[in-house]
CSV table of C-alpha atoms in Angstrom, one decimal:
chain,number,residue,atom,x,y,z
A,18,UNK,CA,-41.9,17.1,-89.5
A,19,UNK,CA,-40.8,13.3,-90.5
A,20,UNK,CA,-41.6,10.1,-91.8
A,21,UNK,CA,-43.2,8.7,-88.5
A,22,UNK,CA,-45.8,11.3,-88.2
A,23,UNK,CA,-46.3,12.2,-92.0
A,24,UNK,CA,-46.1,9.0,-94.0
A,25,UNK,CA,-48.4,6.7,-92.5
A,26,UNK,CA,-50.9,6.3,-94.9
A,27,UNK,CA,-51.0,4.0,-97.7
A,28,UNK,CA,-50.3,6.5,-100.4
A,29,UNK,CA,-47.4,7.5,-98.6
A,30,UNK,CA,-46.3,4.0,-98.4
A,31,UNK,CA,-46.4,3.6,-102.3
A,32,UNK,CA,-44.9,7.0,-102.9
A,33,UNK,CA,-42.0,6.1,-100.5
A,34,UNK,CA,-41.3,2.8,-102.4
A,35,UNK,CA,-41.4,4.9,-105.7
A,36,UNK,CA,-38.9,7.2,-104.5
A,37,UNK,CA,-36.7,4.4,-103.3
A,38,UNK,CA,-37.0,2.9,-107.0
A,39,UNK,CA,-36.0,6.3,-108.3
A,40,UNK,CA,-33.0,6.6,-106.1
A,41,UNK,CA,-32.0,3.1,-107.4
A,42,UNK,CA,-32.0,4.1,-111.0
A,43,UNK,CA,-30.4,7.0,-110.5
A,44,UNK,CA,-27.3,5.0,-108.7
A,45,UNK,CA,-27.4,2.9,-111.8
A,46,UNK,CA,-27.2,5.8,-114.2
A,47,UNK,CA,-24.4,7.1,-112.0
A,48,UNK,CA,-22.3,3.9,-112.1
A,49,UNK,CA,-23.0,3.5,-115.8
A,50,UNK,CA,-21.7,7.1,-116.8
A,51,UNK,CA,-18.6,7.0,-114.3
A,52,UNK,CA,-17.7,3.5,-115.8
A,53,UNK,CA,-17.6,5.1,-119.4
A,54,UNK,CA,-15.9,8.2,-118.1
A,55,UNK,CA,-13.2,5.8,-116.7
A,56,UNK,CA,-12.8,3.9,-120.0
A,57,UNK,CA,-12.6,7.2,-121.9
A,58,UNK,CA,-9.9,8.9,-119.6
A,59,UNK,CA,-7.7,5.6,-119.9
A,60,UNK,CA,-7.9,5.9,-123.4
A,61,UNK,CA,-7.2,9.3,-123.5
A,62,UNK,CA,-4.0,8.8,-121.0
A,63,UNK,CA,-2.8,6.0,-123.2
A,64,UNK,CA,-2.9,8.1,-126.3
A,65,UNK,CA,-1.1,10.9,-124.4
A,66,UNK,CA,1.5,8.8,-123.2
A,67,UNK,CA,2.0,7.3,-126.8
A,68,UNK,CA,2.3,10.9,-127.8
A,69,UNK,CA,4.9,11.6,-125.2
A,70,UNK,CA,7.0,8.6,-126.4
A,71,UNK,CA,6.8,9.6,-130.0
A,72,UNK,CA,7.9,12.9,-129.1
A,73,UNK,CA,10.7,12.0,-127.2
A,74,UNK,CA,12.2,10.1,-130.2
A,75,UNK,CA,14.3,12.7,-132.1
A,76,UNK,CA,16.3,12.2,-135.1
A,77,UNK,CA,20.1,12.9,-135.0
A,78,UNK,CA,19.6,13.8,-131.1
A,79,UNK,CA,23.4,13.8,-130.8
A,80,UNK,CA,23.4,16.9,-133.2
A,81,UNK,CA,21.3,18.6,-130.6
A,82,UNK,CA,23.3,18.1,-127.5
A,83,UNK,CA,23.1,21.5,-125.5
A,84,UNK,CA,20.2,23.0,-127.6
A,85,UNK,CA,17.8,24.9,-125.5
A,86,UNK,CA,15.0,24.3,-128.0
A,87,UNK,CA,15.5,20.3,-128.0
A,88,UNK,CA,15.7,20.5,-123.9
A,89,UNK,CA,12.6,22.5,-123.7
A,90,UNK,CA,11.1,20.1,-126.0
A,91,UNK,CA,11.9,17.2,-124.0
A,92,UNK,CA,10.6,18.8,-120.8
A,93,UNK,CA,7.2,19.3,-122.6
A,94,UNK,CA,7.2,15.8,-123.5
A,95,UNK,CA,8.1,14.7,-120.1
A,96,UNK,CA,5.1,16.8,-118.5
A,97,UNK,CA,2.9,15.7,-121.0
A,98,UNK,CA,3.7,12.1,-119.9
A,99,UNK,CA,3.1,12.9,-116.2
A,100,UNK,CA,0.0,14.2,-117.0
A,101,UNK,CA,-1.1,11.0,-118.8
A,102,UNK,CA,-0.1,9.4,-115.8
A,103,UNK,CA,-2.0,11.4,-113.5
A,104,UNK,CA,-4.9,11.2,-115.6
A,105,UNK,CA,-4.7,7.3,-115.7
A,106,UNK,CA,-4.2,7.4,-111.8
A,107,UNK,CA,-7.3,9.4,-111.3
A,108,UNK,CA,-9.2,7.0,-113.6
A,109,UNK,CA,-8.1,3.9,-111.5
A,110,UNK,CA,-9.1,5.7,-108.5
A,111,UNK,CA,-12.4,6.8,-109.8
A,112,UNK,CA,-13.2,3.0,-110.6
A,113,UNK,CA,-11.7,1.5,-107.5
A,114,UNK,CA,-13.1,3.9,-104.8
A,115,UNK,CA,-16.2,5.8,-106.3
A,116,UNK,CA,-17.6,3.1,-108.7
A,117,UNK,CA,-17.2,0.3,-106.2
A,118,UNK,CA,-18.7,2.6,-103.4
A,119,UNK,CA,-21.7,3.2,-105.7
A,120,UNK,CA,-22.2,-0.5,-106.2
A,121,UNK,CA,-22.3,-1.3,-102.7
A,122,UNK,CA,-24.7,1.8,-101.9
A,123,UNK,CA,-26.8,0.4,-104.9
A,124,UNK,CA,-26.8,-3.0,-103.1
A,125,UNK,CA,-27.6,-1.7,-99.8
A,126,UNK,CA,-30.5,0.6,-101.3
A,127,UNK,CA,-32.1,-2.5,-102.9
A,128,UNK,CA,-31.8,-4.4,-99.4
A,129,UNK,CA,-33.5,-1.3,-97.6
A,130,UNK,CA,-36.3,-1.1,-100.2
A,131,UNK,CA,-36.7,-4.9,-99.9
A,132,UNK,CA,-36.7,-4.8,-96.2
A,133,UNK,CA,-39.2,-1.8,-95.7
A,134,UNK,CA,-41.5,-3.5,-98.2
A,135,UNK,CA,-41.5,-6.7,-96.4
A,136,UNK,CA,-41.9,-4.9,-92.9
A,137,UNK,CA,-44.7,-3.0,-94.5
A,138,UNK,CA,-46.4,-6.1,-95.8
A,139,UNK,CA,-46.1,-7.9,-92.5
A,140,UNK,CA,-47.6,-5.1,-90.8
A,141,UNK,CA,-50.7,-4.9,-93.2
A,142,UNK,CA,-50.7,-8.6,-92.7
A,143,UNK,CA,-51.1,-8.3,-88.8
A,144,UNK,CA,-53.7,-5.7,-89.3
A,145,UNK,CA,-55.6,-8.0,-91.5
A,146,UNK,CA,-54.9,-11.1,-89.4
A,147,UNK,CA,-56.6,-9.1,-86.9
A,148,UNK,CA,-59.6,-8.3,-88.8
A,149,UNK,CA,-60.1,-11.9,-90.0
A,150,UNK,CA,-59.7,-13.2,-86.4
A,151,UNK,CA,-62.5,-11.1,-85.1
A,152,UNK,CA,-64.6,-11.9,-88.5
A,153,UNK,CA,-64.1,-15.6,-87.6
A,154,UNK,CA,-65.1,-15.5,-84.3
A,155,UNK,CA,-68.2,-13.4,-85.2
A,156,UNK,CA,-69.1,-16.1,-87.9
A,157,UNK,CA,-68.7,-18.5,-85.0
A,158,UNK,CA,-70.9,-16.8,-82.5
A,159,UNK,CA,-73.5,-16.5,-84.8
A,160,UNK,CA,-73.5,-20.0,-85.9
A,161,UNK,CA,-73.6,-21.0,-82.0
A,162,UNK,CA,-76.5,-18.4,-81.8
A,163,UNK,CA,-78.4,-20.2,-84.7
A,164,UNK,CA,-77.6,-23.6,-83.1
A,165,UNK,CA,-79.0,-22.4,-79.7
A,166,UNK,CA,-82.3,-20.8,-81.2
A,167,UNK,CA,-82.6,-24.2,-82.9
A,168,UNK,CA,-82.0,-26.5,-79.8
A,169,UNK,CA,-84.6,-24.1,-77.8
A,170,UNK,CA,-87.2,-24.3,-80.5
A,171,UNK,CA,-86.6,-28.0,-80.3
A,172,UNK,CA,-86.8,-28.1,-76.5
A,173,UNK,CA,-90.1,-26.0,-76.4
A,174,UNK,CA,-91.7,-28.4,-79.0
A,175,UNK,CA,-90.9,-31.5,-77.1
A,176,UNK,CA,-91.8,-30.0,-73.9
A,177,UNK,CA,-95.4,-29.2,-75.2
A,178,UNK,CA,-95.7,-32.5,-76.8
A,179,UNK,CA,-94.2,-34.9,-74.1
A,180,UNK,CA,-94.8,-32.8,-71.1
A,181,UNK,CA,-91.9,-32.8,-68.6
A,182,UNK,CA,-90.9,-36.3,-68.6
A,183,UNK,CA,-89.5,-38.9,-71.2
A,184,UNK,CA,-86.2,-40.2,-72.6
A,185,UNK,CA,-86.6,-37.8,-75.6
A,186,UNK,CA,-87.3,-34.9,-73.6
A,187,UNK,CA,-84.1,-35.5,-71.8
A,188,UNK,CA,-81.9,-35.9,-74.7
A,189,UNK,CA,-83.3,-32.6,-76.1
A,190,UNK,CA,-82.9,-30.8,-73.0
A,191,UNK,CA,-79.2,-32.0,-72.7
A,192,UNK,CA,-78.5,-30.8,-76.4
A,193,UNK,CA,-80.0,-27.5,-75.5
A,194,UNK,CA,-78.0,-27.0,-72.6
A,195,UNK,CA,-74.8,-28.0,-74.5
A,196,UNK,CA,-75.7,-25.4,-77.3
A,197,UNK,CA,-76.7,-22.8,-74.3
A,198,UNK,CA,-73.1,-23.3,-72.7
A,199,UNK,CA,-71.1,-23.3,-76.3
A,200,UNK,CA,-72.9,-20.0,-76.9
A,201,UNK,CA,-71.9,-18.4,-73.9
A,202,UNK,CA,-68.3,-19.6,-74.0
A,203,UNK,CA,-68.2,-18.2,-77.3
A,204,UNK,CA,-69.6,-15.0,-76.2
A,205,UNK,CA,-67.0,-14.8,-73.5
A,206,UNK,CA,-64.1,-15.6,-76.2
A,207,UNK,CA,-65.6,-13.1,-78.3
A,208,UNK,CA,-65.3,-10.6,-75.7
A,209,UNK,CA,-61.9,-11.4,-74.7
A,210,UNK,CA,-60.7,-11.4,-78.5
A,211,UNK,CA,-62.1,-7.8,-79.0
A,212,UNK,CA,-60.2,-6.6,-76.0
A,213,UNK,CA,-56.8,-8.5,-77.1
A,214,UNK,CA,-57.0,-7.5,-80.8
A,215,UNK,CA,-57.6,-3.8,-79.8
A,216,UNK,CA,-54.7,-3.3,-77.7
A,217,UNK,CA,-52.6,-5.3,-80.4
A,218,UNK,CA,-53.9,-3.0,-83.0
A,219,UNK,CA,-53.1,0.1,-80.8
A,220,UNK,CA,-49.4,-1.0,-80.2
A,221,UNK,CA,-49.0,-2.0,-84.1
A,222,UNK,CA,-50.5,1.3,-85.2
A,223,UNK,CA,-49.0,3.7,-82.4
A,224,UNK,CA,-45.5,2.0,-81.8
A,225,UNK,CA,-44.3,-0.3,-84.5
A,226,UNK,CA,-45.5,1.8,-87.5
A,227,UNK,CA,-43.8,5.0,-86.4
A,228,UNK,CA,-40.7,3.1,-85.4
A,229,UNK,CA,-40.7,1.5,-88.9
A,230,UNK,CA,-41.1,4.9,-90.5
A,231,UNK,CA,-38.5,6.7,-88.3
A,232,UNK,CA,-35.8,4.0,-89.1
A,233,UNK,CA,-36.2,4.4,-92.5
A,234,UNK,CA,-35.9,8.3,-92.6
A,235,UNK,CA,-32.8,7.4,-90.6
A,236,UNK,CA,-31.7,5.0,-93.3
A,237,UNK,CA,-32.4,7.3,-96.0
A,238,UNK,CA,-30.4,10.2,-94.2
A,239,UNK,CA,-27.5,7.6,-93.8
A,240,UNK,CA,-27.5,7.0,-97.4
A,241,UNK,CA,-27.8,10.6,-98.4
A,242,UNK,CA,-24.3,11.2,-96.1
A,243,UNK,CA,-22.9,8.1,-98.1
A,244,UNK,CA,-24.1,9.5,-101.3
A,245,UNK,CA,-22.6,13.0,-100.7
A,246,UNK,CA,-19.2,11.5,-99.9
A,247,UNK,CA,-19.2,9.7,-103.3
A,248,UNK,CA,-20.3,12.8,-105.1
A,249,UNK,CA,-17.3,14.5,-103.3
A,250,UNK,CA,-14.9,11.8,-104.4
A,251,UNK,CA,-16.3,12.1,-108.1
A,252,UNK,CA,-15.4,16.1,-107.8
A,253,UNK,CA,-12.1,15.1,-106.3
A,254,UNK,CA,-11.1,12.5,-109.2
A,255,UNK,CA,-12.1,15.0,-112.0
A,256,UNK,CA,-10.2,18.0,-110.6
A,257,UNK,CA,-7.0,18.7,-113.1
A,258,UNK,CA,-6.1,22.0,-111.6
A,259,UNK,CA,-6.0,24.0,-114.8
A,260,UNK,CA,-8.3,27.0,-115.3
A,261,UNK,CA,-11.1,25.4,-117.2
A,262,UNK,CA,-11.2,22.3,-115.1
A,263,UNK,CA,-11.0,24.6,-111.9
A,264,UNK,CA,-14.0,26.3,-113.2
A,265,UNK,CA,-15.8,23.2,-113.7
A,266,UNK,CA,-14.7,21.8,-110.4
A,267,UNK,CA,-16.0,24.9,-108.5
A,268,UNK,CA,-19.4,24.5,-110.2
A,269,UNK,CA,-19.5,20.9,-109.1
A,270,UNK,CA,-18.3,21.7,-105.8
A,271,UNK,CA,-21.0,24.4,-105.3
A,272,UNK,CA,-23.6,21.8,-106.4
A,273,UNK,CA,-22.1,19.2,-104.0
A,274,UNK,CA,-22.4,21.6,-101.1
A,275,UNK,CA,-25.9,22.4,-101.5
A,276,UNK,CA,-26.9,18.8,-100.4
A,277,UNK,CA,-28.0,18.7,-96.8
A,278,UNK,CA,-29.2,15.4,-95.5
A,279,UNK,CA,-31.9,16.9,-93.4
A,280,UNK,CA,-33.3,19.1,-96.1
A,281,UNK,CA,-33.4,16.3,-98.8
A,282,UNK,CA,-36.9,15.0,-98.2
A,283,UNK,CA,-38.7,18.2,-97.1
A,284,UNK,CA,-40.2,18.7,-100.7
A,285,UNK,CA,-40.9,15.1,-100.7
A,286,UNK,CA,-42.9,14.9,-97.4
A,287,UNK,CA,-44.8,18.0,-98.2
A,288,UNK,CA,-45.9,16.6,-101.4
A,289,UNK,CA,-46.8,13.1,-100.1
A,290,UNK,CA,-48.3,14.2,-96.6
A,291,UNK,CA,-51.2,12.1,-95.4
A,292,UNK,CA,-52.9,11.9,-92.3
A,293,UNK,CA,-52.1,9.5,-89.3
A,294,UNK,CA,-53.2,5.9,-89.7
A,295,UNK,CA,-56.7,5.8,-88.2
A,296,UNK,CA,-57.5,3.2,-85.6
A,297,UNK,CA,-59.3,-0.1,-86.5
A,298,UNK,CA,-62.3,-0.1,-84.3
A,299,UNK,CA,-63.4,-3.4,-82.8
A,300,UNK,CA,-66.9,-3.1,-81.7
A,301,UNK,CA,-69.2,-5.8,-80.1
A,302,UNK,CA,-72.1,-6.5,-82.2
A,303,UNK,CA,-75.1,-5.9,-80.2
A,304,UNK,CA,-77.2,-7.9,-82.6
A,305,UNK,CA,-75.9,-11.1,-81.4
A,306,UNK,CA,-77.3,-11.1,-77.9
A,307,UNK,CA,-80.8,-9.8,-79.1
A,308,UNK,CA,-82.4,-13.2,-78.7
A,309,UNK,CA,-80.3,-14.6,-75.9
A,310,UNK,CA,-83.2,-13.7,-73.2
A,311,UNK,CA,-80.9,-11.1,-71.5
A,312,UNK,CA,-78.3,-13.4,-70.2
A,313,UNK,CA,-75.8,-12.3,-72.6
A,314,UNK,CA,-74.7,-8.7,-72.5
A,315,UNK,CA,-72.5,-6.7,-74.8
A,316,UNK,CA,-68.9,-6.2,-73.9
A,317,UNK,CA,-69.4,-8.2,-70.4
A,318,UNK,CA,-68.7,-11.6,-69.5
A,319,UNK,CA,-71.3,-14.0,-68.5
A,320,UNK,CA,-70.5,-15.4,-65.0
A,321,UNK,CA,-73.2,-18.7,-64.4
A,322,UNK,CA,-72.9,-22.2,-63.4
A,323,UNK,CA,-71.9,-22.9,-67.1
A,324,UNK,CA,-68.9,-20.5,-67.3
A,325,UNK,CA,-67.6,-20.3,-63.7
A,326,UNK,CA,-65.2,-23.2,-64.0
A,327,UNK,CA,-63.9,-22.3,-67.4
A,328,UNK,CA,-63.2,-18.5,-66.3
A,329,UNK,CA,-61.4,-19.3,-63.3
A,330,UNK,CA,-59.2,-22.0,-65.4
A,331,UNK,CA,-58.8,-19.5,-68.0
A,332,UNK,CA,-57.8,-16.7,-65.3
A,333,UNK,CA,-55.3,-19.1,-63.9
A,334,UNK,CA,-53.7,-20.1,-67.4
A,335,UNK,CA,-53.4,-16.2,-68.2
A,336,UNK,CA,-51.9,-15.5,-64.9
A,337,UNK,CA,-49.3,-18.3,-65.6
A,338,UNK,CA,-48.9,-16.9,-69.3
A,339,UNK,CA,-48.3,-13.5,-68.1
A,340,UNK,CA,-45.6,-14.1,-65.6
A,341,UNK,CA,-43.8,-16.3,-68.4
A,342,UNK,CA,-44.2,-13.1,-70.7
A,343,UNK,CA,-42.8,-10.8,-68.2
A,344,UNK,CA,-39.9,-13.0,-67.4
A,345,UNK,CA,-39.1,-13.1,-70.9
A,346,UNK,CA,-39.4,-9.5,-71.5
A,347,UNK,CA,-36.8,-8.8,-68.4
A,348,UNK,CA,-34.6,-11.4,-69.8
A,349,UNK,CA,-34.5,-9.7,-73.3
A,350,UNK,CA,-33.9,-6.1,-72.0
A,351,UNK,CA,-30.2,-6.7,-70.6
A,352,UNK,CA,-29.7,-8.0,-74.2
A,353,UNK,CA,-31.0,-5.3,-76.0
A,354,UNK,CA,-29.0,-2.7,-74.1
A,355,UNK,CA,-25.8,-4.3,-74.5
A,356,UNK,CA,-26.3,-4.8,-78.2
A,357,UNK,CA,-27.5,-1.5,-79.1
A,358,UNK,CA,-24.1,0.0,-80.3
A,359,UNK,CA,-23.7,-2.8,-82.7
A,360,UNK,CA,-27.4,-3.2,-83.9
A,361,UNK,CA,-27.6,-2.8,-87.6
A,362,UNK,CA,-30.0,-0.2,-89.0
A,363,UNK,CA,-31.6,-2.8,-90.9
A,364,UNK,CA,-31.7,-5.3,-87.9
A,365,UNK,CA,-35.7,-5.3,-86.4
A,366,UNK,CA,-35.5,-8.5,-85.2
A,367,UNK,CA,-34.9,-7.4,-81.5
A,368,UNK,CA,-37.2,-4.5,-81.5
A,369,UNK,CA,-40.0,-6.8,-83.3
A,370,UNK,CA,-39.3,-9.5,-80.3
A,371,UNK,CA,-39.8,-6.9,-77.5
A,372,UNK,CA,-42.9,-5.4,-79.3
A,373,UNK,CA,-44.3,-8.9,-79.4
A,374,UNK,CA,-43.7,-9.5,-75.9
A,375,UNK,CA,-45.1,-6.2,-75.0
A,376,UNK,CA,-48.3,-6.9,-77.2
A,377,UNK,CA,-48.8,-10.2,-75.7
A,378,UNK,CA,-48.3,-8.9,-72.1
A,379,UNK,CA,-51.0,-6.4,-72.7
A,380,UNK,CA,-53.4,-8.7,-74.1
A,381,UNK,CA,-53.0,-11.4,-71.3
A,382,UNK,CA,-53.3,-8.6,-68.9
A,383,UNK,CA,-56.6,-7.0,-70.3
A,384,UNK,CA,-58.1,-10.6,-70.5
A,385,UNK,CA,-56.8,-11.4,-66.9
A,386,UNK,CA,-58.3,-7.8,-65.6
A,387,UNK,CA,-61.8,-8.5,-67.4
A,388,UNK,CA,-62.1,-12.2,-65.7
A,389,UNK,CA,-61.0,-10.9,-62.7
A,390,UNK,CA,-63.5,-8.1,-62.4
A,391,UNK,CA,-66.6,-10.4,-63.5
A,392,UNK,CA,-65.6,-12.7,-60.8
A,393,UNK,CA,-65.0,-10.0,-58.2
A,394,UNK,CA,-68.5,-8.5,-59.2
A,395,UNK,CA,-70.1,-11.8,-58.6
A,396,UNK,CA,-68.6,-12.0,-54.8
A,397,UNK,CA,-70.3,-14.4,-52.8
A,398,UNK,CA,-73.6,-14.2,-54.6
A,399,UNK,CA,-75.3,-17.5,-55.8
A,400,UNK,CA,-74.5,-18.4,-59.1
A,401,UNK,CA,-77.1,-17.8,-61.7
A,402,UNK,CA,-77.9,-20.3,-63.8
A,403,UNK,CA,-76.8,-20.1,-67.5
A,404,UNK,CA,-79.4,-22.4,-69.3
A,405,UNK,CA,-82.9,-21.2,-68.5
A,406,UNK,CA,-85.1,-24.5,-68.9
A,407,UNK,CA,-88.1,-22.8,-67.8
A,408,UNK,CA,-91.2,-22.1,-70.1
A,409,UNK,CA,-92.6,-19.1,-68.0
A,410,UNK,CA,-95.7,-17.7,-69.8
A,411,UNK,CA,-95.2,-19.8,-72.8
A,412,UNK,CA,-96.8,-23.3,-71.8
A,413,UNK,CA,-99.5,-24.7,-69.7
A,414,UNK,CA,-99.4,-28.4,-69.0
A,415,UNK,CA,-102.8,-29.9,-69.9
A,416,UNK,CA,-104.8,-31.4,-67.1
A,417,UNK,CA,-106.9,-34.8,-66.8
A,418,UNK,CA,-110.3,-34.1,-65.8
A,419,UNK,CA,-110.6,-37.3,-64.3
A,420,UNK,CA,-107.6,-37.7,-62.3
A,421,UNK,CA,-106.7,-34.0,-61.4
A,422,UNK,CA,-108.3,-31.1,-59.9
A,423,UNK,CA,-107.0,-27.8,-60.9
A,424,UNK,CA,-106.3,-25.2,-57.9
A,425,UNK,CA,-107.4,-21.7,-58.3
A,426,UNK,CA,-103.8,-20.3,-58.4
A,427,UNK,CA,-100.5,-21.8,-58.3
A,428,UNK,CA,-98.6,-21.6,-55.0
A,429,UNK,CA,-95.0,-20.3,-54.8
A,430,UNK,CA,-92.1,-22.9,-54.9
A,431,UNK,CA,-89.7,-20.8,-53.0
A,432,UNK,CA,-91.7,-21.8,-49.7
A,433,UNK,CA,-90.5,-25.3,-49.8
A,434,UNK,CA,-86.6,-25.9,-49.7
A,435,UNK,CA,-87.5,-29.3,-51.4
A,436,UNK,CA,-88.6,-27.4,-54.7
A,437,UNK,CA,-85.5,-25.3,-54.7
A,438,UNK,CA,-83.4,-28.2,-54.5
A,439,UNK,CA,-85.2,-29.6,-57.5
A,440,UNK,CA,-85.1,-26.3,-59.5
A,441,UNK,CA,-81.4,-26.5,-58.8
A,442,UNK,CA,-81.3,-29.8,-60.7
A,443,UNK,CA,-83.2,-29.1,-63.7
A,444,UNK,CA,-82.3,-32.5,-65.0
A,445,UNK,CA,-84.0,-34.5,-62.7
A,446,UNK,CA,-87.4,-35.6,-63.0
A,447,UNK,CA,-89.8,-34.3,-60.5
A,448,UNK,CA,-91.8,-36.9,-58.6
A,449,UNK,CA,-95.7,-36.8,-58.7
A,450,UNK,CA,-97.0,-37.2,-55.0
A,451,UNK,CA,-100.8,-38.4,-54.6
A,452,UNK,CA,-102.8,-37.4,-51.7
A,453,UNK,CA,-104.2,-40.3,-50.4
A,454,UNK,CA,-106.6,-38.7,-48.1
A,455,UNK,CA,-108.2,-36.2,-50.6
A,456,UNK,CA,-107.0,-38.3,-53.9
A,457,UNK,CA,-105.7,-35.1,-55.2
A,458,UNK,CA,-102.6,-34.0,-57.5
A,459,UNK,CA,-101.5,-30.4,-57.3
A,460,UNK,CA,-100.0,-29.0,-60.1
A,461,UNK,CA,-97.7,-25.9,-59.6
A,462,UNK,CA,-95.4,-24.0,-61.6
A,463,UNK,CA,-92.7,-21.5,-61.2
A,464,UNK,CA,-91.0,-19.7,-64.4
A,465,UNK,CA,-92.0,-21.8,-67.5
A,466,UNK,CA,-91.4,-25.1,-65.8
A,467,UNK,CA,-94.4,-27.3,-64.6
A,468,UNK,CA,-94.1,-28.9,-61.3
A,469,UNK,CA,-96.6,-31.4,-59.3
A,470,UNK,CA,-97.0,-31.7,-55.8
A,471,UNK,CA,-99.6,-32.9,-53.1
A,472,UNK,CA,-101.4,-30.1,-51.4
A,473,UNK,CA,-101.6,-31.1,-47.6
A,474,UNK,CA,-101.5,-29.5,-44.4
A,475,UNK,CA,-97.7,-30.4,-43.7
A,476,UNK,CA,-94.6,-29.7,-45.8
A,477,UNK,CA,-94.2,-31.6,-49.0
A,478,UNK,CA,-92.0,-34.5,-48.7
């Protein structure tokens, strides 16, 4: 049972800050009371010393030479004077040692509290940044999706009005393809981001947060040990060895002996126990791909002619960054091992840097693995078209009755290598071929894009 496993919740965090505030207030009270005691002891010692000086002044002392009563009195006064000096010495030690240690402990306690609060705020900020980053990317995804729908509807509208040709249709087609490509790229970025932030959040929650709390428990226990030493000094410098003071000293010593650092926070932990921090789940919003004709799939990279170059370049960048990060981690590890003995209990810079490099390495590895798997899955197959410009099942090109005779069925374009080339170049307009012999123009379609060709006994030119 410890801080790292029992105090991960927000209420535990607030309770721990409250406990630190209470301990700081207790230190202030102790310092104030002991300062007052030092002042009182010095005044008491001064009064006793003055009393001793007064008692030594005996009138007509020459008449009392050899008197046992006078010698006894002088011994008593000397003892009182020694007692005054001892009390003053105890008061000086109390001020120079105990009060000074309490002041140092009070200062360190405030620094520790500030450090813990800043680290906890940084950790919460990291979780919030991950959430905000995913939210922003999701909003960008939705924005690009709306633009994609708008460009597609405009393309369909101009296609119906102007047929397959015309400068305006080409402009609309180009805008539609750009919107489609941007949507696909945003989709891939969203998928990669979800994987990256999931790894980062897992490391923060399962590594950094428990480490921070475990370090805080160690700091608290170190403070308790120092605090116990201060209490022992208080007992030491208030012991005047007579019966009454010995009884008080015994009671205080027993009270101090009951302090056990390992038991100090048992009741506190039991009272403020919370469950371990729950993970933040980053899930792909499948509603984003409902209207993308099945080309974009949840949690799956889209590999097509629009994204293949970007994916390969991105993979190269990730592999380069991964090597740099791994090299930085290897360089930092020897320095950490050499400095482990002199590392301050409040120094988190090296551990945070190691966590940052490890988190960065995991993020890069995850993204590289996702891209590599997607490229390996494609293999040597032909790249699919990312931007579907066809209007299958949606439109039929109007036919001029005076110059065109419609065939009873559309012939398959895959029979002709020429049409395969045309299909792979959707931005090139398809020439209209006339049959001089029959005076016919053949209209054919595959998907939702209309093509025209001459029906003849030989291959289409």
